[in-house]
Amino acid sequence: MNRAQRLREAITGGRGARWHPTDALVRGLVLGVGMVVLGGLLHEVELVLIGAPLLISTLVALVTPVGGVPRVDVRRLPRTGEVGAAKSSVGIDPGPGAEVVAIRLPVAGPGIGPVHLLPAEAGEVEVVLRRDAWGEGVDLRPDHLVAGPDALLVYGPVTAPERGRLLLPPVEPLPAGLLPARAAGLVGAHRARRPGDSVELRDIRAFQPGDRLRRIDWRVSLRSGDLHVREHHAEADADVVLALDTRLDLGAEVGDWSTTARGAGARPGGSLDRAVRAAASLAAGYLRQGDRVSLVDLARPRLGLRAGAGRRQLLRVRHQLVVCARWVGWASRPVLRPEQVPHGALVVVLSPFLDADVVELTVHAARRGNAVLAVDVLPRPLRPDRETPWGRSALKVIELEHDVRLEAMRRHGVAVVAWGDPISGALRRARSARRVVR
């Protein structure tokens, strides 16, 4: 017998997976027989009148056929879902002779839920499942107990297996054209530097052999006396690299930074939670425009995701974000390899930026010629540690060092923005600053 079996036997008293009599059956038999016999010996009619109904009801319950193996199955519970409420159902097959089913079901909330008493004819029960946090979690554990007539024979209690879902990070709506990225592909919604076919005028030049006649600008040609053609910008796609810093998961309470969050996944409202939500929203915005998006885990490069486009890529990115958050933990140094960043790609670094290593990595990506956006996901406002008299002073030092790191990235041409602030303006200012420096 393994450890799980021993634990199940300890919970159910060794009687879980079979029909067995309850204490009420034993008391009914003993008291019924005892009162009838004692009343006959003492010639007390009152004792017989009290014990006879008790004995008869117990015998009737024993004569009623009860058997089979009751089944409780969870139906219509998808393996993945979205944050919020979802409906599922639990099918109940109590078997012949059963009268009452006691089953543990949630009521529009997370957790294993309270116990509900249902008639054996219920058949199927709809339940509302709700989770407001993305990631893996338990939604339903239908522990149950089936009772026969008068609850004198019961099957269980049975500890059912836990049923959970993988909830994908939510996608927050972002405005179209949220980031004026530098183009690197063939087709897409961004403007490239090379000439091509689009609706945006690039230049008017003299006609050359090989130009199409439909590109001739007749107004300029008649005015100058020579043929001139319209030249348009090519529409190109952008390569976007989402670099996620999973080394730290920090909340607004500075005193809790040394502790880990309970359970698997990210701390609700913490830096990793904000980073994952931001990455999912940015990926959805770029993929909607036809761009190519890849994912890089700065702490564990093997958990990255190759570039792709379309709805399927968004689903892959959201799934992989949950995987990356599952392995949150400190790494010696963040890693962003050159082969993970295509030439001309936009690099989006999502981090709380509380150490110099991730700042150096971000600046190095900008020096390689890529447009870099640093998204600060540190929760604000931070609250000092109340258990030490130096809490406010330590918080002041942390905030000053954090501001110095952000300013250092700005001086190197990195667009820095806190998640929730407008992004397009920060990128335009960063690109203008880089052109002035050059």
PDB file of N, CA and C in Angstrom, residues 27-96:
ATOM      1  N   ARG A  27     -27.355   0.939  15.962  1.00  0.00           N
ATOM      2  CA  ARG A  27     -28.191   1.388  17.078  1.00  0.00           C
ATOM      3  C   ARG A  27     -29.642   0.980  16.887  1.00  0.00           C
ATOM      4  N   GLY A  28     -30.137   1.038  15.639  1.00  0.00           N
ATOM      5  CA  GLY A  28     -31.513   0.636  15.393  1.00  0.00           C
ATOM      6  C   GLY A  28     -31.749  -0.831  15.686  1.00  0.00           C
ATOM      7  N   LEU A  29     -30.801  -1.672  15.267  1.00  0.00           N
ATOM      8  CA  LEU A  29     -30.963  -3.099  15.542  1.00  0.00           C
ATOM      9  C   LEU A  29     -30.867  -3.392  17.035  1.00  0.00           C
ATOM     10  N   VAL A  30     -29.855  -2.836  17.680  1.00  0.00           N
ATOM     11  CA  VAL A  30     -29.635  -3.133  19.100  1.00  0.00           C
ATOM     12  C   VAL A  30     -30.787  -2.603  19.942  1.00  0.00           C
ATOM     13  N   LEU A  31     -31.167  -1.339  19.711  1.00  0.00           N
ATOM     14  CA  LEU A  31     -32.242  -0.760  20.515  1.00  0.00           C
ATOM     15  C   LEU A  31     -33.591  -1.414  20.205  1.00  0.00           C
ATOM     16  N   GLY A  32     -33.844  -1.710  18.925  1.00  0.00           N
ATOM     17  CA  GLY A  32     -35.124  -2.325  18.574  1.00  0.00           C
ATOM     18  C   GLY A  32     -35.287  -3.709  19.167  1.00  0.00           C
ATOM     19  N   VAL A  33     -34.260  -4.545  18.979  1.00  0.00           N
ATOM     20  CA  VAL A  33     -34.327  -5.904  19.535  1.00  0.00           C
ATOM     21  C   VAL A  33     -34.345  -5.850  21.062  1.00  0.00           C
ATOM     22  N   GLY A  34     -33.514  -4.985  21.630  1.00  0.00           N
ATOM     23  CA  GLY A  34     -33.441  -4.915  23.093  1.00  0.00           C
ATOM     24  C   GLY A  34     -34.755  -4.468  23.721  1.00  0.00           C
ATOM     25  N   MET A  35     -35.412  -3.448  23.146  1.00  0.00           N
ATOM     26  CA  MET A  35     -36.671  -2.959  23.703  1.00  0.00           C
ATOM     27  C   MET A  35     -37.791  -3.987  23.552  1.00  0.00           C
ATOM     28  N   VAL A  36     -37.834  -4.662  22.403  1.00  0.00           N
ATOM     29  CA  VAL A  36     -38.885  -5.671  22.203  1.00  0.00           C
ATOM     30  C   VAL A  36     -38.702  -6.838  23.169  1.00  0.00           C
ATOM     31  N   VAL A  37     -37.487  -7.318  23.308  1.00  0.00           N
ATOM     32  CA  VAL A  37     -37.220  -8.446  24.205  1.00  0.00           C
ATOM     33  C   VAL A  37     -37.441  -8.033  25.657  1.00  0.00           C
ATOM     34  N   LEU A  38     -36.930  -6.848  26.019  1.00  0.00           N
ATOM     35  CA  LEU A  38     -37.093  -6.389  27.401  1.00  0.00           C
ATOM     36  C   LEU A  38     -38.563  -6.116  27.723  1.00  0.00           C
ATOM     37  N   GLY A  39     -39.319  -5.591  26.777  1.00  0.00           N
ATOM     38  CA  GLY A  39     -40.731  -5.358  27.013  1.00  0.00           C
ATOM     39  C   GLY A  39     -41.509  -6.642  27.170  1.00  0.00           C
ATOM     40  N   GLY A  40     -41.122  -7.689  26.400  1.00  0.00           N
ATOM     41  CA  GLY A  40     -41.796  -8.975  26.562  1.00  0.00           C
ATOM     42  C   GLY A  40     -41.469  -9.625  27.883  1.00  0.00           C
ATOM     43  N   LEU A  41     -40.223  -9.515  28.329  1.00  0.00           N
ATOM     44  CA  LEU A  41     -39.849 -10.129  29.600  1.00  0.00           C
ATOM     45  C   LEU A  41     -40.475  -9.403  30.775  1.00  0.00           C
ATOM     46  N   LEU A  42     -40.548  -8.084  30.714  1.00  0.00           N
ATOM     47  CA  LEU A  42     -41.088  -7.299  31.827  1.00  0.00           C
ATOM     48  C   LEU A  42     -42.583  -7.031  31.663  1.00  0.00           C
ATOM     49  N   HIS A  43     -43.158  -7.534  30.585  1.00  0.00           N
ATOM     50  CA  HIS A  43     -44.572  -7.303  30.297  1.00  0.00           C
ATOM     51  C   HIS A  43     -44.897  -5.804  30.269  1.00  0.00           C
ATOM     52  N   GLU A  44     -43.966  -5.036  29.625  1.00  0.00           N
ATOM     53  CA  GLU A  44     -44.165  -3.597  29.473  1.00  0.00           C
ATOM     54  C   GLU A  44     -44.508  -3.310  28.004  1.00  0.00           C
ATOM     55  N   VAL A  45     -45.789  -2.988  27.786  1.00  0.00           N
ATOM     56  CA  VAL A  45     -46.219  -2.741  26.401  1.00  0.00           C
ATOM     57  C   VAL A  45     -45.558  -1.486  25.823  1.00  0.00           C
ATOM     58  N   GLU A  46     -45.280  -0.496  26.661  1.00  0.00           N
ATOM     59  CA  GLU A  46     -44.684   0.754  26.164  1.00  0.00           C
ATOM     60  C   GLU A  46     -43.332   0.505  25.494  1.00  0.00           C
ATOM     61  N   LEU A  47     -42.532  -0.373  26.097  1.00  0.00           N
ATOM     62  CA  LEU A  47     -41.214  -0.658  25.509  1.00  0.00           C
ATOM     63  C   LEU A  47     -41.358  -1.343  24.158  1.00  0.00           C
ATOM     64  N   VAL A  48     -42.339  -2.248  24.046  1.00  0.00           N
ATOM     65  CA  VAL A  48     -42.545  -2.929  22.760  1.00  0.00           C
ATOM     66  C   VAL A  48     -43.014  -1.943  21.705  1.00  0.00           C
ATOM     67  N   LEU A  49     -43.930  -1.031  22.090  1.00  0.00           N
ATOM     68  CA  LEU A  49     -44.439  -0.047  21.135  1.00  0.00           C
ATOM     69  C   LEU A  49     -43.345   0.918  20.664  1.00  0.00           C
ATOM     70  N   ILE A  50     -42.388   1.184  21.496  1.00  0.00           N
ATOM     71  CA  ILE A  50     -41.277   2.065  21.089  1.00  0.00           C
ATOM     72  C   ILE A  50     -40.238   1.299  20.267  1.00  0.00           C
ATOM     73  N   GLY A  51     -39.928   0.088  20.644  1.00  0.00           N
ATOM     74  CA  GLY A  51     -38.876  -0.659  19.963  1.00  0.00           C
ATOM     75  C   GLY A  51     -39.307  -1.288  18.670  1.00  0.00           C
ATOM     76  N   ALA A  52     -40.604  -1.655  18.531  1.00  0.00           N
ATOM     77  CA  ALA A  52     -41.057  -2.342  17.317  1.00  0.00           C
ATOM     78  C   ALA A  52     -40.905  -1.475  16.070  1.00  0.00           C
ATOM     79  N   PRO A  53     -41.376  -0.216  16.046  1.00  0.00           N
ATOM     80  CA  PRO A  53     -41.190   0.601  14.836  1.00  0.00           C
ATOM     81  C   PRO A  53     -39.715   0.799  14.476  1.00  0.00           C
ATOM     82  N   LEU A  54     -38.896   0.958  15.492  1.00  0.00           N
ATOM     83  CA  LEU A  54     -37.470   1.123  15.244  1.00  0.00           C
ATOM     84  C   LEU A  54     -36.880  -0.126  14.610  1.00  0.00           C
ATOM     85  N   LEU A  55     -37.274  -1.298  15.098  1.00  0.00           N
ATOM     86  CA  LEU A  55     -36.771  -2.546  14.551  1.00  0.00           C
ATOM     87  C   LEU A  55     -37.309  -2.800  13.146  1.00  0.00           C
ATOM     88  N   ILE A  56     -38.593  -2.487  12.923  1.00  0.00           N
ATOM     89  CA  ILE A  56     -39.202  -2.735  11.612  1.00  0.00           C
ATOM     90  C   ILE A  56     -38.567  -1.844  10.541  1.00  0.00           C
ATOM     91  N   SER A  57     -38.395  -0.554  10.852  1.00  0.00           N
ATOM     92  CA  SER A  57     -37.777   0.352   9.865  1.00  0.00           C
ATOM     93  C   SER A  57     -36.351  -0.075   9.539  1.00  0.00           C
ATOM     94  N   THR A  58     -35.635  -0.565  10.528  1.00  0.00           N
ATOM     95  CA  THR A  58     -34.272  -1.037  10.272  1.00  0.00           C
ATOM     96  C   THR A  58     -34.284  -2.270   9.377  1.00  0.00           C
ATOM     97  N   LEU A  59     -35.218  -3.199   9.631  1.00  0.00           N
ATOM     98  CA  LEU A  59     -35.300  -4.406   8.799  1.00  0.00           C
ATOM     99  C   LEU A  59     -35.729  -4.076   7.373  1.00  0.00           C
ATOM    100  N   VAL A  60     -36.646  -3.116   7.219  1.00  0.00           N
ATOM    101  CA  VAL A  60     -37.059  -2.708   5.870  1.00  0.00           C
ATOM    102  C   VAL A  60     -35.886  -2.119   5.098  1.00  0.00           C
ATOM    103  N   ALA A  61     -35.064  -1.294   5.790  1.00  0.00           N
ATOM    104  CA  ALA A  61     -33.895  -0.730   5.124  1.00  0.00           C
ATOM    105  C   ALA A  61     -32.899  -1.810   4.718  1.00  0.00           C
ATOM    106  N   LEU A  62     -32.773  -2.852   5.519  1.00  0.00           N
ATOM    107  CA  LEU A  62     -31.861  -3.939   5.184  1.00  0.00           C
ATOM    108  C   LEU A  62     -32.387  -4.784   4.027  1.00  0.00           C
ATOM    109  N   VAL A  63     -33.720  -4.929   3.939  1.00  0.00           N
ATOM    110  CA  VAL A  63     -34.301  -5.739   2.861  1.00  0.00           C
ATOM    111  C   VAL A  63     -34.229  -5.009   1.517  1.00  0.00           C
ATOM    112  N   THR A  64     -34.283  -3.668   1.525  1.00  0.00           N
ATOM    113  CA  THR A  64     -34.229  -2.903   0.277  1.00  0.00           C
ATOM    114  C   THR A  64     -32.896  -3.154  -0.426  1.00  0.00           C
ATOM    115  N   PRO A  65     -32.925  -3.567  -1.716  1.00  0.00           N
ATOM    116  CA  PRO A  65     -31.666  -3.864  -2.413  1.00  0.00           C
ATOM    117  C   PRO A  65     -30.858  -2.593  -2.671  1.00  0.00           C
ATOM    118  N   VAL A  66     -29.661  -2.579  -2.195  1.00  0.00           N
ATOM    119  CA  VAL A  66     -28.727  -1.478  -2.418  1.00  0.00           C
ATOM    120  C   VAL A  66     -27.418  -2.080  -2.892  1.00  0.00           C
ATOM    121  N   GLY A  67     -26.895  -1.546  -3.962  1.00  0.00           N
ATOM    122  CA  GLY A  67     -25.646  -2.103  -4.464  1.00  0.00           C
ATOM    123  C   GLY A  67     -25.120  -1.295  -5.626  1.00  0.00           C
ATOM    124  N   GLY A  68     -24.144  -1.864  -6.302  1.00  0.00           N
ATOM    125  CA  GLY A  68     -23.511  -1.161  -7.406  1.00  0.00           C
ATOM    126  C   GLY A  68     -22.443  -0.198  -6.930  1.00  0.00           C
ATOM    127  N   VAL A  69     -21.808   0.399  -7.901  1.00  0.00           N
ATOM    128  CA  VAL A  69     -20.745   1.369  -7.614  1.00  0.00           C
ATOM    129  C   VAL A  69     -21.224   2.739  -8.079  1.00  0.00           C
ATOM    130  N   PRO A  70     -21.559   3.655  -7.177  1.00  0.00           N
ATOM    131  CA  PRO A  70     -21.969   5.002  -7.593  1.00  0.00           C
ATOM    132  C   PRO A  70     -20.849   5.715  -8.349  1.00  0.00           C
ATOM    133  N   ARG A  71     -21.256   6.493  -9.345  1.00  0.00           N
ATOM    134  CA  ARG A  71     -20.295   7.219 -10.164  1.00  0.00           C
ATOM    135  C   ARG A  71     -20.642   8.700 -10.176  1.00  0.00           C
ATOM    136  N   VAL A  72     -19.631   9.501 -10.010  1.00  0.00           N
ATOM    137  CA  VAL A  72     -19.760  10.957 -10.094  1.00  0.00           C
ATOM    138  C   VAL A  72     -18.707  11.442 -11.079  1.00  0.00           C
ATOM    139  N   ASP A  73     -19.146  11.979 -12.210  1.00  0.00           N
ATOM    140  CA  ASP A  73     -18.247  12.382 -13.287  1.00  0.00           C
ATOM    141  C   ASP A  73     -18.399  13.874 -13.561  1.00  0.00           C
ATOM    142  N   VAL A  74     -17.260  14.531 -13.768  1.00  0.00           N
ATOM    143  CA  VAL A  74     -17.251  15.947 -14.142  1.00  0.00           C
ATOM    144  C   VAL A  74     -17.327  16.039 -15.655  1.00  0.00           C
ATOM    145  N   ARG A  75     -18.278  16.801 -16.146  1.00  0.00           N
ATOM    146  CA  ARG A  75     -18.485  16.922 -17.581  1.00  0.00           C
ATOM    147  C   ARG A  75     -18.322  18.372 -18.023  1.00  0.00           C
ATOM    148  N   ARG A  76     -17.989  18.517 -19.299  1.00  0.00           N
ATOM    149  CA  ARG A  76     -17.876  19.835 -19.935  1.00  0.00           C
ATOM    150  C   ARG A  76     -16.942  20.765 -19.161  1.00  0.00           C
ATOM    151  N   LEU A  77     -15.800  20.258 -18.761  1.00  0.00           N
ATOM    152  CA  LEU A  77     -14.783  21.087 -18.111  1.00  0.00           C
ATOM    153  C   LEU A  77     -13.572  21.146 -19.036  1.00  0.00           C
ATOM    154  N   PRO A  78     -13.384  22.245 -19.780  1.00  0.00           N
ATOM    155  CA  PRO A  78     -12.264  22.314 -20.717  1.00  0.00           C
ATOM    156  C   PRO A  78     -10.931  22.355 -19.994  1.00  0.00           C
ATOM    157  N   ARG A  79      -9.890  21.954 -20.692  1.00  0.00           N
ATOM    158  CA  ARG A  79      -8.555  21.925 -20.098  1.00  0.00           C
ATOM    159  C   ARG A  79      -7.961  23.327 -19.991  1.00  0.00           C
ATOM    160  N   THR A  80      -8.366  24.222 -20.870  1.00  0.00           N
ATOM    161  CA  THR A  80      -7.913  25.612 -20.819  1.00  0.00           C
ATOM    162  C   THR A  80      -9.127  26.529 -20.848  1.00  0.00           C
ATOM    163  N   GLY A  81      -8.952  27.732 -20.361  1.00  0.00           N
ATOM    164  CA  GLY A  81     -10.056  28.680 -20.334  1.00  0.00           C
ATOM    165  C   GLY A  81      -9.559  30.082 -20.095  1.00  0.00           C
ATOM    166  N   GLU A  82     -10.510  30.979 -19.947  1.00  0.00           N
ATOM    167  CA  GLU A  82     -10.216  32.378 -19.710  1.00  0.00           C
ATOM    168  C   GLU A  82     -10.536  32.735 -18.258  1.00  0.00           C
ATOM    169  N   VAL A  83      -9.948  33.810 -17.783  1.00  0.00           N
ATOM    170  CA  VAL A  83     -10.198  34.287 -16.428  1.00  0.00           C
ATOM    171  C   VAL A  83     -11.655  34.718 -16.305  1.00  0.00           C
ATOM    172  N   GLY A  84     -12.284  34.342 -15.214  1.00  0.00           N
ATOM    173  CA  GLY A  84     -13.674  34.707 -14.985  1.00  0.00           C
ATOM    174  C   GLY A  84     -14.524  33.488 -14.702  1.00  0.00           C
ATOM    175  N   ALA A  85     -15.802  33.606 -14.955  1.00  0.00           N
ATOM    176  CA  ALA A  85     -16.758  32.542 -14.640  1.00  0.00           C
ATOM    177  C   ALA A  85     -16.903  31.590 -15.819  1.00  0.00           C
ATOM    178  N   ALA A  86     -17.125  30.327 -15.509  1.00  0.00           N
ATOM    179  CA  ALA A  86     -17.372  29.288 -16.509  1.00  0.00           C
ATOM    180  C   ALA A  86     -18.341  28.275 -15.924  1.00  0.00           C
ATOM    181  N   LYS A  87     -19.071  27.632 -16.792  1.00  0.00           N
ATOM    182  CA  LYS A  87     -20.056  26.650 -16.355  1.00  0.00           C
ATOM    183  C   LYS A  87     -19.573  25.247 -16.662  1.00  0.00           C
ATOM    184  N   SER A  88     -19.877  24.347 -15.753  1.00  0.00           N
ATOM    185  CA  SER A  88     -19.590  22.935 -15.938  1.00  0.00           C
ATOM    186  C   SER A  88     -20.747  22.150 -15.331  1.00  0.00           C
ATOM    187  N   SER A  89     -20.676  20.863 -15.416  1.00  0.00           N
ATOM    188  CA  SER A  89     -21.735  20.022 -14.853  1.00  0.00           C
ATOM    189  C   SER A  89     -21.115  18.772 -14.261  1.00  0.00           C
ATOM    190  N   VAL A  90     -21.813  18.211 -13.290  1.00  0.00           N
ATOM    191  CA  VAL A  90     -21.391  16.993 -12.614  1.00  0.00           C
ATOM    192  C   VAL A  90     -22.501  15.963 -12.780  1.00  0.00           C
ATOM    193  N   GLY A  91     -22.173  14.851 -13.424  1.00  0.00           N
ATOM    194  CA  GLY A  91     -23.132  13.778 -13.596  1.00  0.00           C
ATOM    195  C   GLY A  91     -23.106  12.817 -12.415  1.00  0.00           C
ATOM    196  N   ILE A  92     -24.286  12.449 -11.907  1.00  0.00           N
ATOM    197  CA  ILE A  92     -24.411  11.593 -10.719  1.00  0.00           C
ATOM    198  C   ILE A  92     -25.172  10.329 -11.103  1.00  0.00           C
ATOM    199  N   ASP A  93     -24.559   9.178 -10.914  1.00  0.00           N
ATOM    200  CA  ASP A  93     -25.206   7.878 -11.100  1.00  0.00           C
ATOM    201  C   ASP A  93     -25.068   7.114  -9.789  1.00  0.00           C
ATOM    202  N   PRO A  94     -26.041   7.247  -8.856  1.00  0.00           N
ATOM    203  CA  PRO A  94     -25.869   6.667  -7.522  1.00  0.00           C
ATOM    204  C   PRO A  94     -26.064   5.164  -7.457  1.00  0.00           C
ATOM    205  N   GLY A  95     -26.648   4.550  -8.476  1.00  0.00           N
ATOM    206  CA  GLY A  95     -26.900   3.113  -8.414  1.00  0.00           C
ATOM    207  C   GLY A  95     -28.269   2.807  -7.824  1.00  0.00           C
ATOM    208  N   PRO A  96     -28.690   1.547  -7.862  1.00  0.00           N
ATOM    209  CA  PRO A  96     -30.028   1.173  -7.368  1.00  0.00           C
ATOM    210  C   PRO A  96     -30.116   1.263  -5.845  1.00  0.00           C
TER     211      PRO A  96
END
